[in-house]
PDB file of C-alpha atoms in Angstrom:
ATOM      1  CA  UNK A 974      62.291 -17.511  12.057  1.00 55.00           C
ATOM      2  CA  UNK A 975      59.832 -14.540  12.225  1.00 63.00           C
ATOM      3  CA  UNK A 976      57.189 -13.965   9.911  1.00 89.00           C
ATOM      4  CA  UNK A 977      58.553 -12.569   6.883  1.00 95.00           C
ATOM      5  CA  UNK A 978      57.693  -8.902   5.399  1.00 97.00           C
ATOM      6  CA  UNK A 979      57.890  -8.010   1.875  1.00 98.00           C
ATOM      7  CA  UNK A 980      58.570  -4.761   0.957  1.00 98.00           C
ATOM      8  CA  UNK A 981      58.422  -2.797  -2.663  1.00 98.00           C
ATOM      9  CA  UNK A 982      60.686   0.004  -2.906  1.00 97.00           C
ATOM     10  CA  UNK A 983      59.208   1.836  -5.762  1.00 93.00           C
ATOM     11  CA  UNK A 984      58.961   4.912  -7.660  1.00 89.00           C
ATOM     12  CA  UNK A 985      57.724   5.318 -11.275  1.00 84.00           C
ATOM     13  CA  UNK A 986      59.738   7.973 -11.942  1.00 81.00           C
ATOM     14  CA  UNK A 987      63.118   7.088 -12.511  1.00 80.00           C
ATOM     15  CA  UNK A 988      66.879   8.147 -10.766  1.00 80.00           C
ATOM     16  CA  UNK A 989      65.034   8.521  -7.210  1.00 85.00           C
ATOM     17  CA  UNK A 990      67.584   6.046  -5.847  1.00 88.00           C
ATOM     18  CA  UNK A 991      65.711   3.224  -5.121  1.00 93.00           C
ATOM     19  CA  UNK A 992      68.127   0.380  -6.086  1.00 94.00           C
ATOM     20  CA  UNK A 993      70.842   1.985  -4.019  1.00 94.00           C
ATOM     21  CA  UNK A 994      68.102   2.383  -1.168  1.00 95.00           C
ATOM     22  CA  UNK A 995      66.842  -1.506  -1.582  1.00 97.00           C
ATOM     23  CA  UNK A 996      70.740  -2.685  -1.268  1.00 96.00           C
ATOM     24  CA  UNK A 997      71.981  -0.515   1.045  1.00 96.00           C
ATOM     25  CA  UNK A 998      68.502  -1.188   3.319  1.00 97.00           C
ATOM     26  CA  UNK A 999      69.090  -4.582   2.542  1.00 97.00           C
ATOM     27  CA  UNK A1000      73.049  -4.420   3.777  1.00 97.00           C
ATOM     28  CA  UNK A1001      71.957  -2.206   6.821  1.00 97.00           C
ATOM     29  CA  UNK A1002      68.838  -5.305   7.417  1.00 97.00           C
ATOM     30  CA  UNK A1003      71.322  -7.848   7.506  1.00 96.00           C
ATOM     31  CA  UNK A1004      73.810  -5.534  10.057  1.00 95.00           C
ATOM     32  CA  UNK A1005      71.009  -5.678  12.131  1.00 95.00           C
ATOM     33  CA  UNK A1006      71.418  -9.529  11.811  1.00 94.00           C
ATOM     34  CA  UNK A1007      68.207  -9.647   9.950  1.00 96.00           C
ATOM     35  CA  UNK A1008      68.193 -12.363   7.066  1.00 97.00           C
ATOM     36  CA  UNK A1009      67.179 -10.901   4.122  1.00 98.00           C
ATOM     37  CA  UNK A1010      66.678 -10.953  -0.209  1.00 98.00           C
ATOM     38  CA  UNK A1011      67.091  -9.035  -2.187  1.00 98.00           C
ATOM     39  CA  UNK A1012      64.508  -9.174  -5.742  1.00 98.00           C
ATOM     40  CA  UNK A1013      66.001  -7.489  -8.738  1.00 97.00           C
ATOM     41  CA  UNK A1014      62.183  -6.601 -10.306  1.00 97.00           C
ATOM     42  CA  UNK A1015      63.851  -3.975 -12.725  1.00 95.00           C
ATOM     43  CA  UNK A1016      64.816  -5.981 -16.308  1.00 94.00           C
ATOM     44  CA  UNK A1017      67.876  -3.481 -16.095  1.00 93.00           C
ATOM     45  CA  UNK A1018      69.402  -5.474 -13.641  1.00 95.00           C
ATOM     46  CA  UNK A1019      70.791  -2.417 -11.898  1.00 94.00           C
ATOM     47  CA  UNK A1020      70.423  -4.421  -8.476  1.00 96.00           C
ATOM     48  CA  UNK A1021      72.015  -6.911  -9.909  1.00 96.00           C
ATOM     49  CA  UNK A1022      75.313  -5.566 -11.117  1.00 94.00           C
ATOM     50  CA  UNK A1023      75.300  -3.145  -8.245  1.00 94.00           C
ATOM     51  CA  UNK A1024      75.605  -6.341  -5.977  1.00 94.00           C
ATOM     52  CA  UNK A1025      78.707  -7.759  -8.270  1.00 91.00           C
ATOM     53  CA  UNK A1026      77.179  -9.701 -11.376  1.00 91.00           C
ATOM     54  CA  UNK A1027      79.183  -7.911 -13.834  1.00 84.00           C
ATOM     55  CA  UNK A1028      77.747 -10.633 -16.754  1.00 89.00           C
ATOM     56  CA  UNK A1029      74.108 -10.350 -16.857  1.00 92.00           C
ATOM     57  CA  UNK A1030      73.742 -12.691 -19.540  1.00 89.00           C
ATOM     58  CA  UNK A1031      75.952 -15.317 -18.173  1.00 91.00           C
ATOM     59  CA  UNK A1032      73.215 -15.799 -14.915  1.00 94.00           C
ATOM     60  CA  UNK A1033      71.741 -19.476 -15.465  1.00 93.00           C
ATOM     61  CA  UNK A1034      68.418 -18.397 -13.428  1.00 95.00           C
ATOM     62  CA  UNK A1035      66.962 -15.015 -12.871  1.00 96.00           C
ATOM     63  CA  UNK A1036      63.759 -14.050 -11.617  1.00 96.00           C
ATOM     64  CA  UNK A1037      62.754 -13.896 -15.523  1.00 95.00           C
ATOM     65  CA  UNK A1038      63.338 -17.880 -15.798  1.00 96.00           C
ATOM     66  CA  UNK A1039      61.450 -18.385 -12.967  1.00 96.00           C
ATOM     67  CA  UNK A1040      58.246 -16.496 -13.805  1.00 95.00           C
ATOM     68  CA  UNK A1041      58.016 -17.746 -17.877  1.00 94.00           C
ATOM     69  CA  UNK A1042      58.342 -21.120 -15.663  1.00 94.00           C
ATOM     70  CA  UNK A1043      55.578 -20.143 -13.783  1.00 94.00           C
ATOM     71  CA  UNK A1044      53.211 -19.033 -16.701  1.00 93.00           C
ATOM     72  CA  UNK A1045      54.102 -22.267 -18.436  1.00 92.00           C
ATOM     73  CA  UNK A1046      53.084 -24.243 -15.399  1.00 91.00           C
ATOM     74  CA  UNK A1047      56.476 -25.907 -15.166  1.00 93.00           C
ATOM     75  CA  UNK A1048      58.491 -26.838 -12.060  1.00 92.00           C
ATOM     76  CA  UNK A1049      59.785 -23.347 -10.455  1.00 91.00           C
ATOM     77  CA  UNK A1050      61.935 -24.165  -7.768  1.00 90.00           C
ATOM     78  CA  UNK A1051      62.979 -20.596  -6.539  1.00 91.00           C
ATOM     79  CA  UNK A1052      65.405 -21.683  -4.266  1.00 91.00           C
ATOM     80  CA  UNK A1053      67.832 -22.624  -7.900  1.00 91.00           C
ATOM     81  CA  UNK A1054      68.008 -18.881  -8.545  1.00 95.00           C
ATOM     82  CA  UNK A1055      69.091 -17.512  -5.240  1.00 96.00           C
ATOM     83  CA  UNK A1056      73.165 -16.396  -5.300  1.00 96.00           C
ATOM     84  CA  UNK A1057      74.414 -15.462  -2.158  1.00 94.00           C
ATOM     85  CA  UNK A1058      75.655 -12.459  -1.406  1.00 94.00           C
ATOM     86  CA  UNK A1059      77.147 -13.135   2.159  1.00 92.00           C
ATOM     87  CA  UNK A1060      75.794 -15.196   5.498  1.00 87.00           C
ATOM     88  CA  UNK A1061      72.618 -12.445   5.709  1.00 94.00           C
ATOM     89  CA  UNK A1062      72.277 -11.752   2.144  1.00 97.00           C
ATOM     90  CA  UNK A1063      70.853 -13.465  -0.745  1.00 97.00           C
ATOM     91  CA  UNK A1064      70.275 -11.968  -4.178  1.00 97.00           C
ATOM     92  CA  UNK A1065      67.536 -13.283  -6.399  1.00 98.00           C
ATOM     93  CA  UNK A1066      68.924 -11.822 -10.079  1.00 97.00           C
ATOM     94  CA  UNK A1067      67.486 -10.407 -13.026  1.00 96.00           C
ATOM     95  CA  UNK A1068      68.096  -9.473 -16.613  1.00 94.00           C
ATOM     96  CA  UNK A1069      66.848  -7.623 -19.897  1.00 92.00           C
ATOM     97  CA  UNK A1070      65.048 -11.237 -20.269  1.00 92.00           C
ATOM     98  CA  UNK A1071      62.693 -10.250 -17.744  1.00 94.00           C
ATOM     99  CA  UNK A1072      61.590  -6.706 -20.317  1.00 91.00           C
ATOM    100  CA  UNK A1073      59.952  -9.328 -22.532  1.00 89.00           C
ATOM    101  CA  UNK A1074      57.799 -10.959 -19.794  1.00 90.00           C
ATOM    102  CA  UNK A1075      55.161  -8.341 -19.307  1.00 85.00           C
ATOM    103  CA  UNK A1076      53.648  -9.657 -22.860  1.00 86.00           C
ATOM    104  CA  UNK A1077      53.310 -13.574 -21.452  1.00 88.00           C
ATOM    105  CA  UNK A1078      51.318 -11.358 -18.319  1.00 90.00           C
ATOM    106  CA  UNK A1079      49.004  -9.959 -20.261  1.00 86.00           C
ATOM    107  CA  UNK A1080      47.640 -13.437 -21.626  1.00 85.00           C
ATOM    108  CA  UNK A1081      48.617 -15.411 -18.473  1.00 87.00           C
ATOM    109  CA  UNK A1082      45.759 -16.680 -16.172  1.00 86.00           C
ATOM    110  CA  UNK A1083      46.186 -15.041 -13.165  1.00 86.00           C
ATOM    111  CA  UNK A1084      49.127 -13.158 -14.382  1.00 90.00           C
ATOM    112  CA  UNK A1085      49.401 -10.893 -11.514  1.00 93.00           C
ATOM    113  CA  UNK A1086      49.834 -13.125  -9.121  1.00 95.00           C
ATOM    114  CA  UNK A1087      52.921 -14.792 -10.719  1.00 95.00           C
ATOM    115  CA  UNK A1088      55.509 -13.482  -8.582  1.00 96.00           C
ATOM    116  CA  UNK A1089      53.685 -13.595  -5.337  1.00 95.00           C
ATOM    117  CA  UNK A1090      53.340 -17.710  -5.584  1.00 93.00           C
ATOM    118  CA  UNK A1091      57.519 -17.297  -6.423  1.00 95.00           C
ATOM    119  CA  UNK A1092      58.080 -15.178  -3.079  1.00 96.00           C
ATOM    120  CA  UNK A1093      55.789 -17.843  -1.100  1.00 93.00           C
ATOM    121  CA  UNK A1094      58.198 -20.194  -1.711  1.00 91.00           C
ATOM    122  CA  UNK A1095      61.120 -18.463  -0.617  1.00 94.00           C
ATOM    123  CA  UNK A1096      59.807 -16.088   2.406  1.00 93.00           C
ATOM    124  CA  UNK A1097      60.103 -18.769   5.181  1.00 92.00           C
ATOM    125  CA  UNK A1098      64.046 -18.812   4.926  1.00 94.00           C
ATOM    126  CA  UNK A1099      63.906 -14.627   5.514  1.00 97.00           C
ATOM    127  CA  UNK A1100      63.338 -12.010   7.851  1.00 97.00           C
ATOM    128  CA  UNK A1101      62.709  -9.608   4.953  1.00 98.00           C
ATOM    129  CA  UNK A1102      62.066  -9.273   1.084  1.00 98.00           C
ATOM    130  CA  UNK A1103      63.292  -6.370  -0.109  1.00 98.00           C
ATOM    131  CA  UNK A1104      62.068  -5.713  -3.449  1.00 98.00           C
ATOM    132  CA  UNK A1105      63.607  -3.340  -6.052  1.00 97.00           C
ATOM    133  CA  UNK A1106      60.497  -2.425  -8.636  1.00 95.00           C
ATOM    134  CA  UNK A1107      61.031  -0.780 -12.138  1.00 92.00           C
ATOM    135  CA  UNK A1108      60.172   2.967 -12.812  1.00 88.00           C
ATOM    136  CA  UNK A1109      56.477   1.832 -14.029  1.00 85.00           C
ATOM    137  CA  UNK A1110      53.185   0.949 -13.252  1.00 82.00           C
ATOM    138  CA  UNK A1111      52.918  -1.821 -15.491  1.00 87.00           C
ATOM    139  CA  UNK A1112      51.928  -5.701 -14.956  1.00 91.00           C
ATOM    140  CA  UNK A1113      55.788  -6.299 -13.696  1.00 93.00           C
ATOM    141  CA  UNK A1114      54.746  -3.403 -10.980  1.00 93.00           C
ATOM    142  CA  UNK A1115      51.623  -4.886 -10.348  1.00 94.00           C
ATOM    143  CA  UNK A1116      53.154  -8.404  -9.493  1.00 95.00           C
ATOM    144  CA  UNK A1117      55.714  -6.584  -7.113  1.00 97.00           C
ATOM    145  CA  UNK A1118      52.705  -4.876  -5.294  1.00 97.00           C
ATOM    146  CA  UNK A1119      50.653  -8.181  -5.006  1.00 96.00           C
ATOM    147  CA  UNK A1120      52.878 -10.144  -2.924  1.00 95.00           C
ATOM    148  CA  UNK A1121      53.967  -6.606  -0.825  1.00 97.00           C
ATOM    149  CA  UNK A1122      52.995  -5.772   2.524  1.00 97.00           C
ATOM    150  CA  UNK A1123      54.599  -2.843   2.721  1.00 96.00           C
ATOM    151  CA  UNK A1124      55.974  -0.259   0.042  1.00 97.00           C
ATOM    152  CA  UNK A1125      59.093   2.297   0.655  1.00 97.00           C
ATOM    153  CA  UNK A1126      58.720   5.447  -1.934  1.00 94.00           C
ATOM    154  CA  UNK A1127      62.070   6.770  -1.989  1.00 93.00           C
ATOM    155  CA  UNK A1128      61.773  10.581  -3.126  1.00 89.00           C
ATOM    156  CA  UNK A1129      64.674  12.947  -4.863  1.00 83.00           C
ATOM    157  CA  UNK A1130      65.097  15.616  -2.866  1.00 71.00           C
ATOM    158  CA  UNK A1131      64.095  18.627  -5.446  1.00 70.00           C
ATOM    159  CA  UNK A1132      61.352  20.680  -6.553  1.00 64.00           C
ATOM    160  CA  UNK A1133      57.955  19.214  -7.490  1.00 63.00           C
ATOM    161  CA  UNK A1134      59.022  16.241  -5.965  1.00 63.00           C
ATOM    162  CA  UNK A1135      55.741  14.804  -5.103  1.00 64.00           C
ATOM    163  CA  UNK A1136      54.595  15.653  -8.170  1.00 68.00           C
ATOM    164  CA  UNK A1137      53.415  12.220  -9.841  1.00 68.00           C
ATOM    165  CA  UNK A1138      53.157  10.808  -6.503  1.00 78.00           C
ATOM    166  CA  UNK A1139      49.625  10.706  -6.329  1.00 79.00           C
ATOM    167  CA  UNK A1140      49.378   8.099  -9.745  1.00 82.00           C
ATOM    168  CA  UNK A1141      51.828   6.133  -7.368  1.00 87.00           C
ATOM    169  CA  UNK A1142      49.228   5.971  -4.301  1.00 88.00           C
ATOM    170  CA  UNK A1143      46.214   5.988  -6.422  1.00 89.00           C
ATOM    171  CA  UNK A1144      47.179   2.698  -8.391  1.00 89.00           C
ATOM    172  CA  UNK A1145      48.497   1.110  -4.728  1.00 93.00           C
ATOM    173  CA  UNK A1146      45.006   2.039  -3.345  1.00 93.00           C
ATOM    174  CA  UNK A1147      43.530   0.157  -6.451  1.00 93.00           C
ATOM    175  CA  UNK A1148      45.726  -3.053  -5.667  1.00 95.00           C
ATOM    176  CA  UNK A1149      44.756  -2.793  -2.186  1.00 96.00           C
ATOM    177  CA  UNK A1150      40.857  -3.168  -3.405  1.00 95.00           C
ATOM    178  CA  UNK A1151      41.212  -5.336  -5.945  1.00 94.00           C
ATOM    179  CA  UNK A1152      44.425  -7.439  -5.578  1.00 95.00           C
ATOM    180  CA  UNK A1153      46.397  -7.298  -1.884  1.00 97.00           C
ATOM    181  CA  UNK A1154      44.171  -5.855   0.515  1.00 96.00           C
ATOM    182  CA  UNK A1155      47.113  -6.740   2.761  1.00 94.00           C
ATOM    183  CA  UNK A1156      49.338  -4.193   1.404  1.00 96.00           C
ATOM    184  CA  UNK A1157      49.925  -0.647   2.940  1.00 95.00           C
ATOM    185  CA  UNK A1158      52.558   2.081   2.467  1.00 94.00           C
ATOM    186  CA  UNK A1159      55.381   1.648   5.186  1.00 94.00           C
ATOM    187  CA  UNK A1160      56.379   5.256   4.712  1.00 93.00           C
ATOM    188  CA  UNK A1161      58.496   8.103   1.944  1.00 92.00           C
ATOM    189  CA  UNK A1162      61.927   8.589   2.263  1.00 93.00           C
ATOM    190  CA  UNK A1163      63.810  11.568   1.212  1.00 89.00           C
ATOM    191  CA  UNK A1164      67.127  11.037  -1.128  1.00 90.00           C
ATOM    192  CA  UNK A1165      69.762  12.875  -2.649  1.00 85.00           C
ATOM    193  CA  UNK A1166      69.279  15.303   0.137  1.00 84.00           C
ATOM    194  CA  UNK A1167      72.218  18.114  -0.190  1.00 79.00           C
ATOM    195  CA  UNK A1168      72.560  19.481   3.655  1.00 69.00           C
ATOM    196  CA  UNK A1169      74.269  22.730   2.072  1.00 72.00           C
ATOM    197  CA  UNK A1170      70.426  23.878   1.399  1.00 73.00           C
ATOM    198  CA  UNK A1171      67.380  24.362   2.830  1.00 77.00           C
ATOM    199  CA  UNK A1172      65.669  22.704  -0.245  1.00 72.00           C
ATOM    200  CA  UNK A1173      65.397  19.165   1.656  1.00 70.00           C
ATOM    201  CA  UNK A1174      63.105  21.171   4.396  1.00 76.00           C
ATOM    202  CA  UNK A1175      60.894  22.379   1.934  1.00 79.00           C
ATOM    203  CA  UNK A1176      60.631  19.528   0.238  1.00 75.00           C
ATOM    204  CA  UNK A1177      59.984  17.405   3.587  1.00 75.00           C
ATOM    205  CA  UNK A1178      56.887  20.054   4.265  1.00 80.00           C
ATOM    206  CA  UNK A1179      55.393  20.193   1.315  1.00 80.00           C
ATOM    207  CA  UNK A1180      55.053  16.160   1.009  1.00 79.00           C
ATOM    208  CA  UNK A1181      54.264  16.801   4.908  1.00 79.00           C
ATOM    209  CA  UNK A1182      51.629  18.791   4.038  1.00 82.00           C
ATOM    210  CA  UNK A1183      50.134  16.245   1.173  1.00 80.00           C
ATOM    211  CA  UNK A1184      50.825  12.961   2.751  1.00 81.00           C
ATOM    212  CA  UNK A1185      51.831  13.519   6.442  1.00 79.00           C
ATOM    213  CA  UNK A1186      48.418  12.623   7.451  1.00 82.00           C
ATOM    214  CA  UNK A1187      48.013   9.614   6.204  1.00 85.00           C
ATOM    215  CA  UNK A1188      51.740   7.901   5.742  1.00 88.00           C
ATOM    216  CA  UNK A1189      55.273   8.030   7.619  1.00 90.00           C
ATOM    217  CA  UNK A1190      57.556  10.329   6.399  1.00 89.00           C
ATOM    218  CA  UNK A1191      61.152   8.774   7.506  1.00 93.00           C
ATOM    219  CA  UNK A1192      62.676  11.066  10.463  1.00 92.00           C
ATOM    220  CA  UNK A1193      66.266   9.070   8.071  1.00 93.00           C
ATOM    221  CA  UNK A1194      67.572  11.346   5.009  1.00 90.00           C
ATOM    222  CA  UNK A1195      69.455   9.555   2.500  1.00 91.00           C
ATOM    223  CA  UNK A1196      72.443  12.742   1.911  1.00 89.00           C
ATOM    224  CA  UNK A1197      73.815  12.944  -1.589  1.00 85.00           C
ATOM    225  CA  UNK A1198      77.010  11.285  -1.666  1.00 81.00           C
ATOM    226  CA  UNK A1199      80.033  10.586  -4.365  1.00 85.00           C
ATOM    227  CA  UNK A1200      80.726   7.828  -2.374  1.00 80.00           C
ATOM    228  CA  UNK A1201      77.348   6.056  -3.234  1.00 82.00           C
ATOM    229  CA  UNK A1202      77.886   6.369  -6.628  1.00 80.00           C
ATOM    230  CA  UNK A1203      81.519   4.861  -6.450  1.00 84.00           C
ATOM    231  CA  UNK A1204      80.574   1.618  -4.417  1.00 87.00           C
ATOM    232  CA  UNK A1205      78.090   1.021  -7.109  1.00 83.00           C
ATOM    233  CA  UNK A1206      81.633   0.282  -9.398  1.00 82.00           C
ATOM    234  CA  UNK A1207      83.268  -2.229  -6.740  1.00 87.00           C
ATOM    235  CA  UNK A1208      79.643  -4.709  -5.773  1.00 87.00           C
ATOM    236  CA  UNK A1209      80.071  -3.426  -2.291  1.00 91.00           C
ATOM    237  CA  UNK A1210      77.215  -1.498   0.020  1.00 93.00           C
ATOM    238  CA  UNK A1211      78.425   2.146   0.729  1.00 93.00           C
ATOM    239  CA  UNK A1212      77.983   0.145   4.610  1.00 93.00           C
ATOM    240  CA  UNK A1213      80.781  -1.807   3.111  1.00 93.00           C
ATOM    241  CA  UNK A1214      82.713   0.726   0.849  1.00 92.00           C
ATOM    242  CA  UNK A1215      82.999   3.823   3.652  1.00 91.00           C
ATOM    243  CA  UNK A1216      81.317   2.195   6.740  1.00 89.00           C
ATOM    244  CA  UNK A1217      82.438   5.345   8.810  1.00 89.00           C
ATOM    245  CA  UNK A1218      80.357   8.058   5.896  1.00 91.00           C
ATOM    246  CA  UNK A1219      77.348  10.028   6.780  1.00 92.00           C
ATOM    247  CA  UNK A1220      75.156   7.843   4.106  1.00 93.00           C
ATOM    248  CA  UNK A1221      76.176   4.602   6.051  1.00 94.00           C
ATOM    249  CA  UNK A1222      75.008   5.785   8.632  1.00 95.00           C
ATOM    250  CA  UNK A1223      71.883   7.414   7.358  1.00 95.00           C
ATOM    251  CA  UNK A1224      70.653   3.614   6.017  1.00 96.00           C
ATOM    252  CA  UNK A1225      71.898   2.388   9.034  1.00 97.00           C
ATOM    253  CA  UNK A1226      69.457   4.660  11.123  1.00 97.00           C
ATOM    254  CA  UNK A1227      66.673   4.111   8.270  1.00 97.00           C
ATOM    255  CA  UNK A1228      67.484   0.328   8.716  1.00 97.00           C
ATOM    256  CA  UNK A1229      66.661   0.461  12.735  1.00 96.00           C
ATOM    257  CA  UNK A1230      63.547   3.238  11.793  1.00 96.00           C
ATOM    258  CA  UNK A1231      61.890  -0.057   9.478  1.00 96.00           C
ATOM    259  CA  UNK A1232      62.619  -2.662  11.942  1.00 94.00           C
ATOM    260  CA  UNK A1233      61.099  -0.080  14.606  1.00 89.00           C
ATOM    261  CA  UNK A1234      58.081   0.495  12.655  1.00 81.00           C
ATOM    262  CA  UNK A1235      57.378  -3.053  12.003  1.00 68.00           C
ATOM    263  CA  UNK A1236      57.427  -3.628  16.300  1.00 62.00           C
ATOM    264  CA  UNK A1237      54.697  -0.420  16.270  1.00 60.00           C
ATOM    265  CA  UNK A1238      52.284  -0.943  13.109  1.00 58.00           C
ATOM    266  CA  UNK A1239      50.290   1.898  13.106  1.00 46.00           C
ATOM    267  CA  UNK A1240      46.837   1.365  11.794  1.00 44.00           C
ATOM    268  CA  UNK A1241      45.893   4.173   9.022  1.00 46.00           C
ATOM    269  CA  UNK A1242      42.937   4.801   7.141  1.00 44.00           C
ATOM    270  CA  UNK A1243      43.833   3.925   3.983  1.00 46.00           C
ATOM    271  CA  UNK A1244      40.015   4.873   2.279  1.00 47.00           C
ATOM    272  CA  UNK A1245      41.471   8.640   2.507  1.00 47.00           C
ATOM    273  CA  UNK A1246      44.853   7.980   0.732  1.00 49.00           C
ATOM    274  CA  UNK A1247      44.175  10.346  -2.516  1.00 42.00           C
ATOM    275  CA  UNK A1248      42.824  13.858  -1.514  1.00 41.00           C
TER     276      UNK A1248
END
């Protein structure tokens, strides 16, 4: 298999649609017959249920068992917590367990690391990692951005939308120094875009104007759909639940735009990411 890339999706602001972007990329990955996991880093679980584990507290492993494992220096064994979501799919789960973890972190030697030594032992089975990251910057962040190459920002389509965004690349830039000097941002993508307004154009120039210069800006815009919102009720993608839809499509075409930009890394100068 190919060498694996782990991606972040993250945002610390909240309701920018980045679990429905990390399953629906992940769905629109494995279309693409790309094998791929999916990490629920979010102690809501949202990723979780979206992708059909109605029970959060009836899941033997998550992703929190497997990091207090870690911290206690027990026997891991990632590959116990992986439930398969179909033959390109895999899900590694999470629940509110995972909201008390951040405490063992703090005290933890190495503690930020805990979650990249978990990925290393799962990455050779996938094309991709696809991780969904809570609406923080805390130590859980921090783990998600240590074993990243890459992070997605997904960005809500409306007014002062890039407001915030430079704490986001700021504390990135830091990990980069101190942490991952492997990881780079792959790129922003626009969500919740309503194509009845011109408000998605402004919004694409104005984080243009801030960040165009030094990361992608996705040519894909994730629309705002109903239909999104009702496949996250039956476990199914919105590629599954209205394959024929304009926002199947859309992460279809945002699926092929990662893949492409993987096969033409651009090299950036990351020492001018915060103006």
């Amino acid at each position: 298999m190919a060498t694996c890339e782990v991606i972040v999706i993250a945002n610390q602001k909240g309701g920018v649609g980045k679990t429905t972007t990390a399953f629906n990329l992940g769905a629109a990955l494995a279309k693409e017959v790309k094998k791929v996991l999916l990490v629920d880093a979010d102690p809501q679980g949202d990723l979780t249920t979206y992708m059909g584990c109605s029970n959060l507290n009836n899941i033997p492993v998550t992703l929190a068992t497997l990091m207090n494992r870690a911290i206690n220096d027990e026997e891991v064994n990632s590959k116990k917590a992986i439930i398969r979501y179909n033959e390109k799919l895999d899900l590694l789960p999470t629940n509110l367990e995972l909201s008390s973890l951040e405490i063992n972190l703090v005290t933890a030697m190495c503690g930020e690391y805990v979650l990249r030594n978990i990925i290393a032992e799962l990455k050779d089975n996938y094309d991709y990692v696809l991780i969904d990251s809570m609406p923080s910057l805390g130590l859980l962040t921090i783990n998600t951005l240590a074993c990243a190459d890459k992070v997605i920002i997904p960005v809500q389509s409306e007014f002062f939308a890039a407001k915030g965004m430079s704490n986001l690349m700021s504390h990135i830039l830091k990990v980069k120094r101190s942490i991952n000097p492997n990881i780079n941002v792959g790129g922003i993508l626009l969500t919740m875009v309503d194509g009845r307004t011109n408000l998605a154009k402004e919004i694409n120039s104005e984080i243009k104007e801030k960040y165009g210069t030094m990361f992608k800006l996705f040519d894909s815009q994730i629309p705002r759909a109903i239909k999104a919102a009702e496949s996250t009720r039956t476990g199914e993608s919105i590629l599954e639940y209205d394959k024929n839809s304009k926002i199947s499509k859309s992460y279809m075409n945002f699926a092929k735009e990662v893949i492409g930009c993987d096969r033409e890394e651009k090299t950036r100068n990351t020492d001018v990411w915060i103006r």
